[in-house]
Amino acid sequence: MNIYVGNLAYGVTQEELRDAFGAYGEIASVNLITDKFTGDSKGFGFVEMPNNAEADAAIKGLNETPLKGRNLKVNQAKPRGERPSRGPRW
């Protein structure tokens, strides 16, 4: 299951997310979203957990819990779907 993790403190690392979610089960991947120009965190990321029961437990256990001073927003990630057009590229 792909899990969305929002409201992250900008100093949170992938390793810290891996540790937090690892307490609930196996982690397939951790992906912090960063600005492509500065490399700074955008304050959200995704954690992939192969076992749905473990992923559900992680969502219930970590949602609204503090990490580095900010309460996490944790839920099942929604598929990306179609992105709106950004207009013509001249």
JSON list of C-alpha atoms in Angstrom, two decimals:
[
{"chain": "A", "resi": 1, "resn": "MET", "atom": "CA", "xyz": [0.00, 0.00, 0.00]},
{"chain": "A", "resi": 2, "resn": "ASN", "atom": "CA", "xyz": [1.22, 3.48, -0.84]},
{"chain": "A", "resi": 3, "resn": "ILE", "atom": "CA", "xyz": [0.86, 5.82, 2.15]},
{"chain": "A", "resi": 4, "resn": "TYR", "atom": "CA", "xyz": [0.80, 9.63, 2.02]},
{"chain": "A", "resi": 5, "resn": "VAL", "atom": "CA", "xyz": [2.62, 11.37, 4.87]},
{"chain": "A", "resi": 6, "resn": "GLY", "atom": "CA", "xyz": [1.97, 15.11, 5.13]},
{"chain": "A", "resi": 7, "resn": "ASN", "atom": "CA", "xyz": [2.68, 18.04, 7.46]},
{"chain": "A", "resi": 8, "resn": "LEU", "atom": "CA", "xyz": [6.30, 16.90, 7.81]},
{"chain": "A", "resi": 9, "resn": "ALA", "atom": "CA", "xyz": [8.80, 19.17, 9.52]},
{"chain": "A", "resi": 10, "resn": "TYR", "atom": "CA", "xyz": [11.29, 20.27, 6.87]},
{"chain": "A", "resi": 11, "resn": "GLY", "atom": "CA", "xyz": [14.17, 18.63, 8.77]},
{"chain": "A", "resi": 12, "resn": "VAL", "atom": "CA", "xyz": [12.68, 15.11, 8.72]},
{"chain": "A", "resi": 13, "resn": "THR", "atom": "CA", "xyz": [14.86, 12.61, 6.83]},
{"chain": "A", "resi": 14, "resn": "GLN", "atom": "CA", "xyz": [13.94, 9.49, 4.89]},
{"chain": "A", "resi": 15, "resn": "GLU", "atom": "CA", "xyz": [15.70, 7.45, 7.57]},
{"chain": "A", "resi": 16, "resn": "GLU", "atom": "CA", "xyz": [13.51, 8.95, 10.32]},
{"chain": "A", "resi": 17, "resn": "LEU", "atom": "CA", "xyz": [10.37, 8.12, 8.32]},
{"chain": "A", "resi": 18, "resn": "ARG", "atom": "CA", "xyz": [11.69, 4.60, 7.72]},
{"chain": "A", "resi": 19, "resn": "ASP", "atom": "CA", "xyz": [12.24, 4.19, 11.47]},
{"chain": "A", "resi": 20, "resn": "ALA", "atom": "CA", "xyz": [8.76, 5.50, 12.39]},
{"chain": "A", "resi": 21, "resn": "PHE", "atom": "CA", "xyz": [6.93, 3.28, 9.90]},
{"chain": "A", "resi": 22, "resn": "GLY", "atom": "CA", "xyz": [9.29, 0.33, 10.40]},
{"chain": "A", "resi": 23, "resn": "ALA", "atom": "CA", "xyz": [7.87, -0.13, 13.89]},
{"chain": "A", "resi": 24, "resn": "TYR", "atom": "CA", "xyz": [4.66, -1.32, 12.16]},
{"chain": "A", "resi": 25, "resn": "GLY", "atom": "CA", "xyz": [6.17, -3.70, 9.59]},
{"chain": "A", "resi": 26, "resn": "GLU", "atom": "CA", "xyz": [8.14, -4.08, 6.38]},
{"chain": "A", "resi": 27, "resn": "ILE", "atom": "CA", "xyz": [8.96, -0.96, 4.35]},
{"chain": "A", "resi": 28, "resn": "ALA", "atom": "CA", "xyz": [9.38, -1.29, 0.57]},
{"chain": "A", "resi": 29, "resn": "SER", "atom": "CA", "xyz": [10.35, 2.35, -0.04]},
{"chain": "A", "resi": 30, "resn": "VAL", "atom": "CA", "xyz": [10.38, 5.85, 1.42]},
{"chain": "A", "resi": 31, "resn": "ASN", "atom": "CA", "xyz": [10.20, 8.90, -0.84]},
{"chain": "A", "resi": 32, "resn": "LEU", "atom": "CA", "xyz": [10.44, 12.45, 0.53]},
{"chain": "A", "resi": 33, "resn": "ILE", "atom": "CA", "xyz": [9.26, 15.00, -2.02]},
{"chain": "A", "resi": 34, "resn": "THR", "atom": "CA", "xyz": [11.78, 17.79, -2.59]},
{"chain": "A", "resi": 35, "resn": "ASP", "atom": "CA", "xyz": [11.96, 20.96, -4.65]},
{"chain": "A", "resi": 36, "resn": "LYS", "atom": "CA", "xyz": [13.73, 20.09, -7.91]},
{"chain": "A", "resi": 37, "resn": "PHE", "atom": "CA", "xyz": [15.77, 23.32, -7.89]},
{"chain": "A", "resi": 38, "resn": "THR", "atom": "CA", "xyz": [16.75, 23.75, -4.23]},
{"chain": "A", "resi": 39, "resn": "GLY", "atom": "CA", "xyz": [16.53, 20.15, -2.99]},
{"chain": "A", "resi": 40, "resn": "ASP", "atom": "CA", "xyz": [14.57, 21.36, 0.06]},
{"chain": "A", "resi": 41, "resn": "SER", "atom": "CA", "xyz": [11.76, 19.21, 1.43]},
{"chain": "A", "resi": 42, "resn": "LYS", "atom": "CA", "xyz": [8.24, 20.17, 0.38]},
{"chain": "A", "resi": 43, "resn": "GLY", "atom": "CA", "xyz": [6.83, 18.86, 3.69]},
{"chain": "A", "resi": 44, "resn": "PHE", "atom": "CA", "xyz": [5.32, 15.61, 2.44]},
{"chain": "A", "resi": 45, "resn": "GLY", "atom": "CA", "xyz": [6.30, 12.19, 1.20]},
{"chain": "A", "resi": 46, "resn": "PHE", "atom": "CA", "xyz": [5.21, 8.63, 0.56]},
{"chain": "A", "resi": 47, "resn": "VAL", "atom": "CA", "xyz": [5.94, 5.32, 2.26]},
{"chain": "A", "resi": 48, "resn": "GLU", "atom": "CA", "xyz": [5.28, 2.04, 0.45]},
{"chain": "A", "resi": 49, "resn": "MET", "atom": "CA", "xyz": [4.42, -0.95, 2.65]},
{"chain": "A", "resi": 50, "resn": "PRO", "atom": "CA", "xyz": [3.77, -4.31, 0.92]},
{"chain": "A", "resi": 51, "resn": "ASN", "atom": "CA", "xyz": [1.55, -5.73, 3.68]},
{"chain": "A", "resi": 52, "resn": "ASN", "atom": "CA", "xyz": [-1.84, -3.96, 3.80]},
{"chain": "A", "resi": 53, "resn": "ALA", "atom": "CA", "xyz": [-2.58, -4.98, 7.39]},
{"chain": "A", "resi": 54, "resn": "GLU", "atom": "CA", "xyz": [0.74, -3.49, 8.53]},
{"chain": "A", "resi": 55, "resn": "ALA", "atom": "CA", "xyz": [0.11, -0.38, 6.43]},
{"chain": "A", "resi": 56, "resn": "ASP", "atom": "CA", "xyz": [-3.34, 0.09, 8.01]},
{"chain": "A", "resi": 57, "resn": "ALA", "atom": "CA", "xyz": [-1.81, -0.29, 11.47]},
{"chain": "A", "resi": 58, "resn": "ALA", "atom": "CA", "xyz": [0.84, 2.33, 10.60]},
{"chain": "A", "resi": 59, "resn": "ILE", "atom": "CA", "xyz": [-1.81, 4.77, 9.34]},
{"chain": "A", "resi": 60, "resn": "LYS", "atom": "CA", "xyz": [-3.91, 4.36, 12.50]},
{"chain": "A", "resi": 61, "resn": "GLY", "atom": "CA", "xyz": [-0.87, 4.47, 14.77]},
{"chain": "A", "resi": 62, "resn": "LEU", "atom": "CA", "xyz": [0.96, 7.44, 13.23]},
{"chain": "A", "resi": 63, "resn": "ASN", "atom": "CA", "xyz": [-1.81, 9.79, 12.05]},
{"chain": "A", "resi": 64, "resn": "GLU", "atom": "CA", "xyz": [-1.85, 12.96, 14.20]},
{"chain": "A", "resi": 65, "resn": "THR", "atom": "CA", "xyz": [1.27, 11.91, 16.14]},
{"chain": "A", "resi": 66, "resn": "PRO", "atom": "CA", "xyz": [4.15, 14.40, 16.51]},
{"chain": "A", "resi": 67, "resn": "LEU", "atom": "CA", "xyz": [7.45, 14.02, 14.67]},
{"chain": "A", "resi": 68, "resn": "LYS", "atom": "CA", "xyz": [10.00, 16.79, 15.15]},
{"chain": "A", "resi": 69, "resn": "GLY", "atom": "CA", "xyz": [7.34, 19.13, 16.53]},
{"chain": "A", "resi": 70, "resn": "ARG", "atom": "CA", "xyz": [4.61, 18.69, 13.87]},
{"chain": "A", "resi": 71, "resn": "ASN", "atom": "CA", "xyz": [1.63, 16.32, 13.90]},
{"chain": "A", "resi": 72, "resn": "LEU", "atom": "CA", "xyz": [1.77, 13.95, 10.93]},
{"chain": "A", "resi": 73, "resn": "LYS", "atom": "CA", "xyz": [-1.12, 13.60, 8.48]},
{"chain": "A", "resi": 74, "resn": "VAL", "atom": "CA", "xyz": [-1.07, 9.95, 7.41]},
{"chain": "A", "resi": 75, "resn": "ASN", "atom": "CA", "xyz": [-3.51, 8.24, 5.03]},
{"chain": "A", "resi": 76, "resn": "GLN", "atom": "CA", "xyz": [-3.67, 5.93, 2.05]},
{"chain": "A", "resi": 77, "resn": "ALA", "atom": "CA", "xyz": [-2.31, 7.73, -1.01]},
{"chain": "A", "resi": 78, "resn": "LYS", "atom": "CA", "xyz": [-4.74, 8.39, -3.83]},
{"chain": "A", "resi": 79, "resn": "PRO", "atom": "CA", "xyz": [-3.77, 7.49, -7.40]},
{"chain": "A", "resi": 80, "resn": "ARG", "atom": "CA", "xyz": [-2.34, 10.41, -9.34]},
{"chain": "A", "resi": 81, "resn": "GLY", "atom": "CA", "xyz": [-4.94, 10.44, -12.11]},
{"chain": "A", "resi": 82, "resn": "GLU", "atom": "CA", "xyz": [-4.96, 12.97, -14.90]},
{"chain": "A", "resi": 83, "resn": "ARG", "atom": "CA", "xyz": [-3.19, 16.23, -14.21]},
{"chain": "A", "resi": 84, "resn": "PRO", "atom": "CA", "xyz": [-4.76, 19.43, -15.54]},
{"chain": "A", "resi": 85, "resn": "SER", "atom": "CA", "xyz": [-3.14, 21.10, -18.51]},
{"chain": "A", "resi": 86, "resn": "ARG", "atom": "CA", "xyz": [-0.86, 23.98, -17.64]},
{"chain": "A", "resi": 87, "resn": "GLY", "atom": "CA", "xyz": [-1.62, 25.80, -20.87]},
{"chain": "A", "resi": 88, "resn": "PRO", "atom": "CA", "xyz": [0.39, 26.03, -24.07]},
{"chain": "A", "resi": 89, "resn": "ARG", "atom": "CA", "xyz": [4.17, 25.80, -23.99]},
{"chain": "A", "resi": 90, "resn": "TRP", "atom": "CA", "xyz": [5.52, 28.49, -26.30]}
]
